[in-house]
């Protein structure tokens, strides 16, 4: 059985960093993992890993923008349309990886996840190839500094979950930048390089009352009363469809990463269809671990 994890989320959420740490953790755990780059706009300098499969070998955003006279957004759409028209290329690339864990690093344009059909079609093709697939959506902890920005992230995650229709995990990344120090406001200045935050649990399991309870001076300046009905409607939507909750991810903590990986394994039912190893399949290292 092959497994694939789509690593999604907005730009700057730490998708490539997470993909690298995820793959490294699996390899240290003596599991076979490969990273697939699905971002045609990625530059060599930005890579934190050497991808086993790279969409840029098929199509790049720079080439599309230059040859088709397109902007970055239209060019990215064209790249994914081209990929879907050439799924035989991806199927051939994936053909050499059996019983492997594929970590698919996706672009940061969230519209690809929220309403375009590209990734749902890609998922269906992966499933047709017999690859068990799930998705993770990364939202960086900075979003907790502003209630409105945070709930826009919650709604984006919810929209992406509905659009892709696969087993799903939401992750609050860069939690090493958040301290447990209480603060008097939601947008405190960083202390010692960390962002203090109170009631973190209300963000990890989003409490919609955070939105309707906004009554500080900044909200008044924004004319919060004007948007009160809209906020109420958003709150009602989140309460009626409580789809989104976040696992905290601190990549400086091995335990934090292990927790996230175990949730991904459980969501994808990793290993449930695997045959147990017979004694002759075990190598010396396995026996050493059993002693």
Coordinates of C-alpha atoms in Angstrom, one line a residue:
X1 CA 0.0 0.0 0.0
X2 CA 1.2 3.5 -0.9
X3 CA 0.3 6.6 1.1
X4 CA 0.2 10.2 0.1
X5 CA -0.1 13.3 2.3
X6 CA -1.0 16.6 0.6
X7 CA 0.7 19.4 2.5
X8 CA -1.5 22.5 1.9
X9 CA -2.0 26.0 3.4
X10 CA -1.3 29.6 2.7
X11 CA 2.1 31.0 1.7
X12 CA 4.5 31.3 4.7
X13 CA 2.8 28.7 6.8
X14 CA 5.9 26.5 6.7
X15 CA 4.8 23.7 4.3
X16 CA 8.3 23.0 2.9
X17 CA 9.9 23.1 6.4
X18 CA 7.2 20.7 7.7
X19 CA 7.6 18.4 4.7
X20 CA 11.3 18.2 5.3
X21 CA 11.0 17.5 9.0
X22 CA 8.2 15.0 8.3
X23 CA 10.3 13.0 5.8
X24 CA 13.3 13.1 8.1
X25 CA 11.3 11.8 11.0
X26 CA 9.9 8.9 8.9
X27 CA 13.3 8.0 7.7
X28 CA 14.7 8.0 11.2
X29 CA 11.9 5.7 12.2
X30 CA 13.1 3.4 9.4
X31 CA 10.2 4.1 7.1
X32 CA 10.5 5.0 3.4
X33 CA 9.5 8.5 2.6
X34 CA 9.8 10.7 -0.5
X35 CA 8.9 14.3 -1.1
X36 CA 7.0 15.4 -4.2
X37 CA 7.3 19.1 -5.2
X38 CA 4.0 20.2 -6.7
X39 CA 4.8 23.9 -6.8
X40 CA 5.8 25.0 -10.4
X41 CA 6.9 28.4 -9.0
X42 CA 9.4 27.0 -6.5
X43 CA 13.0 28.2 -6.9
X44 CA 16.1 26.1 -6.2
X45 CA 17.3 28.4 -3.5
X46 CA 14.0 28.0 -1.6
X47 CA 14.2 24.2 -1.4
X48 CA 15.0 22.6 2.0
X49 CA 15.0 19.2 0.4
X50 CA 15.8 17.4 -2.9
X51 CA 12.4 16.3 -4.3
X52 CA 12.1 12.7 -5.6
X53 CA 9.5 13.9 -8.0
X54 CA 9.3 17.5 -9.2
X55 CA 6.5 19.1 -11.3
X56 CA 9.1 21.6 -12.7
X57 CA 10.4 18.7 -14.8
X58 CA 7.1 18.8 -16.6
X59 CA 6.2 22.5 -16.4
X60 CA 7.4 25.6 -14.7
X61 CA 5.6 28.9 -13.9
X62 CA 8.4 31.0 -15.3
X63 CA 8.1 29.2 -18.7
X64 CA 4.4 29.5 -18.8
X65 CA 4.5 33.2 -17.9
X66 CA 7.1 33.9 -20.5
X67 CA 5.7 31.8 -23.4
X68 CA 2.0 32.3 -22.7
X69 CA 2.2 35.9 -21.6
X70 CA 0.3 35.2 -18.4
X71 CA 0.5 36.6 -14.9
X72 CA 1.5 34.5 -11.9
X73 CA -2.1 33.5 -10.9
X74 CA -3.2 32.6 -14.4
X75 CA 0.1 30.9 -15.1
X76 CA -0.3 28.7 -12.0
X77 CA -3.8 27.7 -13.1
X78 CA -2.4 26.8 -16.5
X79 CA 0.4 24.7 -14.9
X80 CA -2.2 22.6 -13.0
X81 CA -4.4 22.2 -16.0
X82 CA -1.3 21.0 -17.9
X83 CA -0.5 18.5 -15.1
X84 CA -4.0 17.1 -15.2
X85 CA -3.8 16.7 -19.0
X86 CA -0.5 14.8 -18.5
X87 CA -1.3 12.5 -15.6
X88 CA 0.5 9.7 -17.4
X89 CA 3.7 11.6 -16.6
X90 CA 2.9 11.7 -12.9
X91 CA 1.8 8.1 -12.9
X92 CA 5.0 7.0 -14.5
X93 CA 7.0 9.0 -12.0
X94 CA 5.1 7.4 -9.1
X95 CA 5.4 4.0 -10.5
X96 CA 8.9 3.4 -9.0
X97 CA 7.6 4.0 -5.5
X98 CA 5.9 1.0 -3.9
X99 CA 4.9 0.7 -0.3
X100 CA 6.2 4.2 0.2
X101 CA 5.1 7.3 2.0
X102 CA 4.8 10.3 -0.4
X103 CA 4.8 13.8 1.1
X104 CA 3.3 16.2 -1.6
X105 CA 4.4 19.8 -1.0
X106 CA 1.8 22.0 -2.6
X107 CA 1.8 25.7 -3.6
X108 CA 0.8 28.5 -1.2
X109 CA -2.1 29.9 -3.3
X110 CA -5.1 29.0 -1.1
X111 CA -7.6 29.4 -4.0
X112 CA -6.2 26.1 -5.3
X113 CA -7.6 24.4 -2.3
X114 CA -10.8 26.3 -1.6
X115 CA -12.7 26.4 -4.9
X116 CA -10.7 25.1 -7.9
X117 CA -11.2 21.5 -8.9
X118 CA -7.5 20.8 -9.6
X119 CA -6.5 19.2 -6.3
X120 CA -9.8 17.2 -6.0
X121 CA -9.1 15.8 -9.5
X122 CA -5.5 15.1 -8.5
X123 CA -6.7 13.2 -5.4
X124 CA -9.1 11.1 -7.5
X125 CA -6.2 10.2 -9.8
X126 CA -4.0 9.2 -6.9
X127 CA -6.8 7.1 -5.5
X128 CA -7.2 5.5 -8.9
X129 CA -3.5 4.5 -8.7
X130 CA -4.2 2.8 -5.4
X131 CA -2.6 5.5 -3.3
X132 CA -4.3 6.1 0.1
X133 CA -4.5 9.9 0.4
X134 CA -5.1 12.5 3.1
X135 CA -4.3 16.2 3.5
X136 CA -2.9 18.5 6.1
X137 CA -3.6 22.3 6.2
X138 CA -1.0 24.4 7.9
X139 CA -1.9 27.8 9.4
X140 CA 0.9 29.7 11.1
X141 CA 0.6 30.8 14.7
X142 CA 0.9 34.5 13.7
X143 CA -2.8 34.2 12.7
X144 CA -3.7 34.1 16.4
X145 CA -2.5 37.6 16.8
X146 CA -5.6 39.0 15.1
X147 CA -9.1 37.5 15.6
X148 CA -10.3 38.5 12.2
X149 CA -7.2 37.1 10.4
X150 CA -7.5 33.9 12.4
X151 CA -11.1 33.3 11.5
X152 CA -10.4 34.0 7.9
X153 CA -7.9 31.2 8.2
X154 CA -10.5 29.0 9.8
X155 CA -13.0 29.6 7.0
X156 CA -10.3 28.9 4.4
X157 CA -9.4 25.6 6.1
X158 CA -13.1 24.7 6.2
X159 CA -13.6 25.6 2.6
X160 CA -10.6 23.5 1.6
X161 CA -11.8 20.5 3.6
X162 CA -15.2 20.6 1.9
X163 CA -13.5 21.0 -1.5
X164 CA -11.0 18.1 -1.3
X165 CA -13.2 15.6 0.5
X166 CA -10.3 13.5 1.9
X167 CA -9.3 12.6 5.5
X168 CA -8.0 15.9 6.9
X169 CA -5.8 17.4 9.7
X170 CA -5.4 21.1 10.4
X171 CA -2.1 22.1 12.0
X172 CA -1.1 25.3 13.8
X173 CA 2.5 25.6 12.7
X174 CA 5.4 27.6 14.3
X175 CA 4.1 27.1 17.8
X176 CA 7.7 27.6 19.0
X177 CA 7.1 31.3 18.4
X178 CA 4.2 31.3 20.9
X179 CA 4.8 31.5 24.7
X180 CA 2.3 30.7 27.4
X181 CA 2.7 34.2 28.9
X182 CA -0.6 35.9 29.4
X183 CA -1.1 39.2 27.5
X184 CA -3.5 42.0 28.0
X185 CA -4.5 42.1 24.3
X186 CA -4.7 39.8 21.3
X187 CA -1.9 41.6 19.4
X188 CA 0.9 41.9 21.9
X189 CA 4.4 42.8 21.0
X190 CA 6.9 39.9 20.8
X191 CA 8.9 39.2 23.9
X192 CA 12.3 37.6 23.5
X193 CA 11.4 36.6 20.0
X194 CA 8.1 34.9 21.0
X195 CA 4.5 36.0 20.7
X196 CA 2.7 35.8 24.0
X197 CA -0.8 34.5 23.7
X198 CA -3.6 33.8 26.2
X199 CA -6.2 31.1 25.9
X200 CA -4.3 29.2 23.2
X201 CA -6.8 26.4 23.5
X202 CA -9.6 28.7 22.3
X203 CA -7.6 29.0 19.0
X204 CA -6.6 25.4 18.6
X205 CA -10.3 24.4 19.0
X206 CA -11.7 27.6 17.6
X207 CA -14.1 29.4 19.9
X208 CA -16.4 31.5 17.7
X209 CA -17.2 33.7 20.6
X210 CA -13.7 35.2 20.2
X211 CA -15.1 37.0 17.2
X212 CA -18.4 38.3 18.6
X213 CA -16.7 39.4 21.8
X214 CA -14.5 41.9 20.0
X215 CA -15.1 45.2 21.7
X216 CA -11.7 46.8 22.2
X217 CA -10.7 50.3 20.9
X218 CA -9.2 48.9 17.7
X219 CA -12.5 47.2 16.8
X220 CA -14.4 50.4 17.4
X221 CA -12.0 52.2 15.0
X222 CA -12.7 49.5 12.5
X223 CA -16.5 50.2 12.8
X224 CA -17.2 46.8 14.3
X225 CA -20.9 47.5 14.7
X226 CA -21.2 47.7 10.9
X227 CA -20.0 44.1 10.6
X228 CA -21.7 42.8 13.7
X229 CA -24.3 40.9 11.7
X230 CA -21.7 39.4 9.4
X231 CA -19.7 38.3 12.4
X232 CA -22.8 36.7 13.9
X233 CA -23.4 34.8 10.6
X234 CA -19.8 33.5 10.6
X235 CA -20.1 32.4 14.3
X236 CA -23.3 30.6 13.5
X237 CA -21.6 28.8 10.5
X238 CA -18.7 27.7 12.7
X239 CA -21.0 26.5 15.5
X240 CA -23.3 24.6 13.1
X241 CA -20.4 23.0 11.2
X242 CA -17.5 22.5 13.8
X243 CA -15.1 21.0 11.2
X244 CA -12.0 22.8 12.1
X245 CA -9.6 22.2 15.0
X246 CA -5.8 22.5 15.0
X247 CA -3.0 20.3 16.2
X248 CA -0.1 22.5 17.6
X249 CA 3.2 21.9 15.8
X250 CA 6.5 23.0 17.3
X251 CA 9.3 21.6 15.1
X252 CA 11.9 22.3 17.8
X253 CA 10.1 19.5 19.8
X254 CA 10.4 15.9 18.6
X255 CA 7.4 15.0 20.8
X256 CA 5.3 17.6 19.0
X257 CA 6.2 16.3 15.6
X258 CA 5.7 12.7 16.7
X259 CA 2.1 13.6 17.8
X260 CA 1.3 15.1 14.5
X261 CA 2.7 12.2 12.6
X262 CA 0.8 9.7 14.7
X263 CA -2.4 11.6 13.9
X264 CA -1.7 11.5 10.2
X265 CA -1.0 7.8 10.4
X266 CA -4.3 7.2 12.2
X267 CA -6.2 9.4 9.8
X268 CA -4.9 7.4 6.8
X269 CA -5.1 4.1 8.6
X270 CA -1.4 3.6 8.0
X271 CA -0.3 0.0 8.1
X272 CA -3.7 -1.5 8.7
X273 CA -3.5 -3.5 5.4
X274 CA 0.1 -4.4 5.9
X275 CA 1.0 -8.1 6.4
X276 CA 2.9 -8.8 9.7
X277 CA 6.6 -9.5 9.3
X278 CA 7.7 -13.1 9.4
X279 CA 10.9 -13.9 11.3
X280 CA 12.9 -14.2 8.1
X281 CA 11.8 -10.7 7.1
X282 CA 13.4 -9.1 10.1
X283 CA 16.9 -7.9 9.9
X284 CA 19.5 -7.7 12.7
X285 CA 18.4 -4.2 13.6
X286 CA 14.9 -5.3 14.2
X287 CA 16.1 -8.0 16.6
X288 CA 18.3 -5.5 18.3
X289 CA 15.3 -3.2 18.9
X290 CA 13.5 -6.1 20.5
X291 CA 16.2 -6.9 23.1

